[in-house]
mmCIF file of C-alpha atoms in Angstrom:
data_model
loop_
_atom_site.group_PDB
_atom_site.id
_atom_site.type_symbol
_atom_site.label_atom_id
_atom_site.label_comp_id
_atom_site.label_asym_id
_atom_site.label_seq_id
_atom_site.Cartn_x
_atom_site.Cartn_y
_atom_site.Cartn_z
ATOM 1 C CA UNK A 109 -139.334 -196.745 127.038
ATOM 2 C CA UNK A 110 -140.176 -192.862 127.064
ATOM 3 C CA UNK A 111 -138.317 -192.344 130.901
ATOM 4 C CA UNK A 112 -136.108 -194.980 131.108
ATOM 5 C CA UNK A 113 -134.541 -194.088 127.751
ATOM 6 C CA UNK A 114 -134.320 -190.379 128.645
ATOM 7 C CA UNK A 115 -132.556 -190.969 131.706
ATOM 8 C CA UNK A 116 -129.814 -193.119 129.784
ATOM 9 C CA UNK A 117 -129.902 -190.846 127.377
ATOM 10 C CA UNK A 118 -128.828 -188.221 129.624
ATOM 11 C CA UNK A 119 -126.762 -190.486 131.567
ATOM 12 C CA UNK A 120 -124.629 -191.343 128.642
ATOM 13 C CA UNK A 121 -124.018 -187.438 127.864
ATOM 14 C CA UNK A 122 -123.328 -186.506 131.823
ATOM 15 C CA UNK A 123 -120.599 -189.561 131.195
ATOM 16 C CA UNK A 124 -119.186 -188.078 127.835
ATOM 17 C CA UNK A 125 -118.327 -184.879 129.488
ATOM 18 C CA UNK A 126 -116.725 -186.081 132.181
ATOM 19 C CA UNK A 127 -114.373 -187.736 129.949
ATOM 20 C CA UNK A 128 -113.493 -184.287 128.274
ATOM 21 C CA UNK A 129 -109.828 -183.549 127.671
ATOM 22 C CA UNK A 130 -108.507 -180.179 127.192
ATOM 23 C CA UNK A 131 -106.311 -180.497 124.442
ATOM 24 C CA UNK A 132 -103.378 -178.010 123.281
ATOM 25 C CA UNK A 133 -102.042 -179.469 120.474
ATOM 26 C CA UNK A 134 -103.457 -179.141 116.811
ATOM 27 C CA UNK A 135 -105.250 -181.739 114.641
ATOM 28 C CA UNK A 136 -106.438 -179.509 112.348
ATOM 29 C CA UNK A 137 -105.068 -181.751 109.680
ATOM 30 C CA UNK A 138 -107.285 -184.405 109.720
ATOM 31 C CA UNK A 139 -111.272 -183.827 109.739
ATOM 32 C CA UNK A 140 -114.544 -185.666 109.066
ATOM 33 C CA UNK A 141 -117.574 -184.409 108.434
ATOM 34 C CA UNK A 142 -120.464 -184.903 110.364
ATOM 35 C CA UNK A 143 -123.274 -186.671 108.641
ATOM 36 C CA UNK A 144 -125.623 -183.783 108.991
ATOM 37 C CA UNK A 145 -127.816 -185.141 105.649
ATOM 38 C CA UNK A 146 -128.503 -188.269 107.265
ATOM 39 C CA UNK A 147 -130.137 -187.014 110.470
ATOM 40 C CA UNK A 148 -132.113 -184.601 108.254
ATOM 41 C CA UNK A 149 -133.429 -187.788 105.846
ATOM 42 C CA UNK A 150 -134.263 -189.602 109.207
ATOM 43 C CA UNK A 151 -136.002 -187.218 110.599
ATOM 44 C CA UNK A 152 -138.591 -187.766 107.822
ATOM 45 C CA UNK A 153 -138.570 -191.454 107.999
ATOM 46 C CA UNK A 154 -140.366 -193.640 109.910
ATOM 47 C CA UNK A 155 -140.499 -194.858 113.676
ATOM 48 C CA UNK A 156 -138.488 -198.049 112.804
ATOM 49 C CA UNK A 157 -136.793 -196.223 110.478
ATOM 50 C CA UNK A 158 -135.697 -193.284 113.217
ATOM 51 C CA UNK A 159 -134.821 -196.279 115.954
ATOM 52 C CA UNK A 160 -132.912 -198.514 113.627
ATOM 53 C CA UNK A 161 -130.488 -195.418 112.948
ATOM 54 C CA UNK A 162 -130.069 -194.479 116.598
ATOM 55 C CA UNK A 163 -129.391 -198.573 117.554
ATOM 56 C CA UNK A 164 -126.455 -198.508 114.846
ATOM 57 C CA UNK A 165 -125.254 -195.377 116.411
ATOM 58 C CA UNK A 166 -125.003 -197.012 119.666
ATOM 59 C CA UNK A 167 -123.977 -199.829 118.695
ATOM 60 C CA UNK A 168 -120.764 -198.051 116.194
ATOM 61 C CA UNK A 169 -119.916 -195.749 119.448
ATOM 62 C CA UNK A 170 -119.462 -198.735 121.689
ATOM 63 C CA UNK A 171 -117.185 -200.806 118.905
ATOM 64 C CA UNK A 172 -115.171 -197.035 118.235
ATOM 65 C CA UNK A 173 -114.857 -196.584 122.084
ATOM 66 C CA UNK A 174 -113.195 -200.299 122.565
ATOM 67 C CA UNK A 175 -109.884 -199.595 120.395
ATOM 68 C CA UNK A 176 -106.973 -198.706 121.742
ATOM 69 C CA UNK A 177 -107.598 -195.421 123.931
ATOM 70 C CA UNK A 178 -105.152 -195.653 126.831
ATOM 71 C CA UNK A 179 -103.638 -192.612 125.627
ATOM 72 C CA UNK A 180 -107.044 -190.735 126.139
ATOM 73 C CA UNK A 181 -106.356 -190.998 130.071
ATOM 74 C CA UNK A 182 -109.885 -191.761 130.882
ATOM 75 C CA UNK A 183 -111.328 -192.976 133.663
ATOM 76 C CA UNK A 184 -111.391 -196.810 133.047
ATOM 77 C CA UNK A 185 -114.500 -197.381 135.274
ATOM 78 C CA UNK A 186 -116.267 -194.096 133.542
ATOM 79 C CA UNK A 187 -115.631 -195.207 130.037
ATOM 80 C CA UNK A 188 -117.046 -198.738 131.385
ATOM 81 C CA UNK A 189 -119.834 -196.843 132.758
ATOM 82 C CA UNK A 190 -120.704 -195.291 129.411
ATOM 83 C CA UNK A 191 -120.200 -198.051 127.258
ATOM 84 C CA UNK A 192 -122.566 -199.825 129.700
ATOM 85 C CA UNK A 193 -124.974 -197.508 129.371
ATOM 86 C CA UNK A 194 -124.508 -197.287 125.492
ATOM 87 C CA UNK A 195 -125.489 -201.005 125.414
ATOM 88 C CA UNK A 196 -128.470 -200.888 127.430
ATOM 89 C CA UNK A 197 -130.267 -198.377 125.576
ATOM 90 C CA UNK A 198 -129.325 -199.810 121.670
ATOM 91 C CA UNK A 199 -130.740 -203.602 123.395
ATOM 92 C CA UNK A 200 -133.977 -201.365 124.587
ATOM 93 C CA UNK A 201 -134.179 -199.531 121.477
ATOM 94 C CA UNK A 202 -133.802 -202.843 119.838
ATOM 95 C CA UNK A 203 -136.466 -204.199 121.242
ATOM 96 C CA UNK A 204 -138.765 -202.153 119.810
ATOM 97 C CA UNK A 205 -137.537 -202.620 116.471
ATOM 98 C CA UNK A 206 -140.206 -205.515 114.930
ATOM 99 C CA UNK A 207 -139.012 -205.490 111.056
ATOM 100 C CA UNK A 208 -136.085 -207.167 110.168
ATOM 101 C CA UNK A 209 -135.607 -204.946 107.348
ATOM 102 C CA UNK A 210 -134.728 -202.354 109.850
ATOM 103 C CA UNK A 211 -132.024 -204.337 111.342
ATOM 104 C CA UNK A 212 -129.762 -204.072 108.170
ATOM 105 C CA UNK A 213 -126.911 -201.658 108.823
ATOM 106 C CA UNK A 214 -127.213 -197.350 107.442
ATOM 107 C CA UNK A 215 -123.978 -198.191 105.021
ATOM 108 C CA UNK A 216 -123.543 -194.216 104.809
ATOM 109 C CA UNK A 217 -123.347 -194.192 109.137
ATOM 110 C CA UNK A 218 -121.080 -197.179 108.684
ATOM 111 C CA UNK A 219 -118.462 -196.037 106.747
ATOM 112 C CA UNK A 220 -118.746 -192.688 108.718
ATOM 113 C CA UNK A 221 -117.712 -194.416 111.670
ATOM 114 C CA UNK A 222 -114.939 -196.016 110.109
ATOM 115 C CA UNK A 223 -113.560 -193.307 108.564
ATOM 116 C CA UNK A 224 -113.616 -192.018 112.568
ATOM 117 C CA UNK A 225 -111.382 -194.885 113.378
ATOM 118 C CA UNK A 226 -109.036 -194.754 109.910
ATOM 119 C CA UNK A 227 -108.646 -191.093 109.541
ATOM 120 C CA UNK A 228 -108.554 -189.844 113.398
ATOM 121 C CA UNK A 229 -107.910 -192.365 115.269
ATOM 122 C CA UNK A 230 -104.984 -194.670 113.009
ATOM 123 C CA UNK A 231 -103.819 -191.334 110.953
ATOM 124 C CA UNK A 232 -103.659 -189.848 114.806
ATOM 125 C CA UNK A 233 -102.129 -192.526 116.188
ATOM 126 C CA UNK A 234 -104.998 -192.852 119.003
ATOM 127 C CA UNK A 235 -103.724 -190.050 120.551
ATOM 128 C CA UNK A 236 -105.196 -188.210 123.506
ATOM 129 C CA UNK A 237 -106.220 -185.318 121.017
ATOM 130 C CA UNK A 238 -107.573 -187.909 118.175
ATOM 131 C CA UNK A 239 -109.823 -189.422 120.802
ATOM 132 C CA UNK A 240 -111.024 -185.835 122.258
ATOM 133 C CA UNK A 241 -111.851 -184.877 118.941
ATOM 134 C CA UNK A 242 -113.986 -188.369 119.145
ATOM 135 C CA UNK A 243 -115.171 -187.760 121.978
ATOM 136 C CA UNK A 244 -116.871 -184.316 120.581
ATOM 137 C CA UNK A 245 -118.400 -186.171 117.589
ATOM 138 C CA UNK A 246 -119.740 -188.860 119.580
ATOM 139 C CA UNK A 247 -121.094 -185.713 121.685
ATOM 140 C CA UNK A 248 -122.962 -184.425 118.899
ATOM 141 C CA UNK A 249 -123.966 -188.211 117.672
ATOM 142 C CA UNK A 250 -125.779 -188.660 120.935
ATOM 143 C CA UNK A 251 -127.421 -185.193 120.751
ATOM 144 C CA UNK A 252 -128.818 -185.560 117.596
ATOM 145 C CA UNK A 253 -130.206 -189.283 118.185
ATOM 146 C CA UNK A 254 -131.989 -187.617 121.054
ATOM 147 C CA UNK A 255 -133.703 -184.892 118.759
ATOM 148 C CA UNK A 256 -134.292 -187.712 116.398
ATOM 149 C CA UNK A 257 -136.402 -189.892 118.834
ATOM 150 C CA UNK A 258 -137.823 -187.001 120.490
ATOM 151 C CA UNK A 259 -141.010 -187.081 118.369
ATOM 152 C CA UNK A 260 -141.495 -190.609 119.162
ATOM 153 C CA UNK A 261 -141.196 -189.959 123.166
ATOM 154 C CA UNK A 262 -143.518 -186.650 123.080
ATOM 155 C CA UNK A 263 -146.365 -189.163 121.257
ATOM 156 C CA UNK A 264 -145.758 -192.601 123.557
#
């Protein structure tokens, strides 16, 4: 798991910023906050506990990434790339996951991900600068899943 997932890992962030768009117009109106807290409980919390969190993180980027985002101007067989990529390491991640208590959905990372698509995305009206402004979250999402399994990869 340690390389394999690393080299998605970093595979799925070299795709993210290619898909950048330099935005000029302002959506300073509409914000949600990144769930900092949660990442700091979870990196207390178990192995399964740590894994279960990053394969709903996946899992919520590739649903967010598959609504309506031909205004985003991406790359069609990039963003196919990434969400390909996405998949493959939540399935390996999953795989590693043996309770199925672990398999029941973070509600707070839920609704965080649906207030992504409800407040910037819908409010936005999926424009190019609501999905940039996704596409930085998801940035930071993908960062901080990496810090979060780091410990497990250093030990493996």
């Amino acid at each position: 798991m340690d390389q394999k997932f690393k080299q998605l890992s970093e595979n799925s962030l070299d795709l993210l910023e290619m898909m950048a768009h330099n935005s000029t117009n302002s959506t300073e109106d509409v914000e949600v906050s990144f769930p900092e807290d949660l990442y700091s409980q979870k990196s207390k919390a178990s192995d399964e506990d740590k894994l279960a969190l990053t394969v709903q993180v996946l899992d919520e980027v590739v649903l967010l990434f598959e609504e309506d985002h031909r205004a985003a101007s991406w790359d069609e067989r990039r963003l196919e790339d990434f969400l390909n990529v996405m998949s493959r390491q939540a399935d390996g991640l999953r795989s590693c996951i043996v309770s199925h208590i672990h398999k029941k959905k973070n509600k707070k990372l839920f609704m965080y991900f649906k207030r992504l698509s409800r407040h910037l995305l819908h409010q936005l009206d999926y424009t190019a600068e609501s999905w940039e402004l996704i596409r930085k979250q998801i940035e930071s999402h993908l960062m901080r899943s990496d810090l979060l399994l780091s410990s497990l990869l250093t030990r493996d």
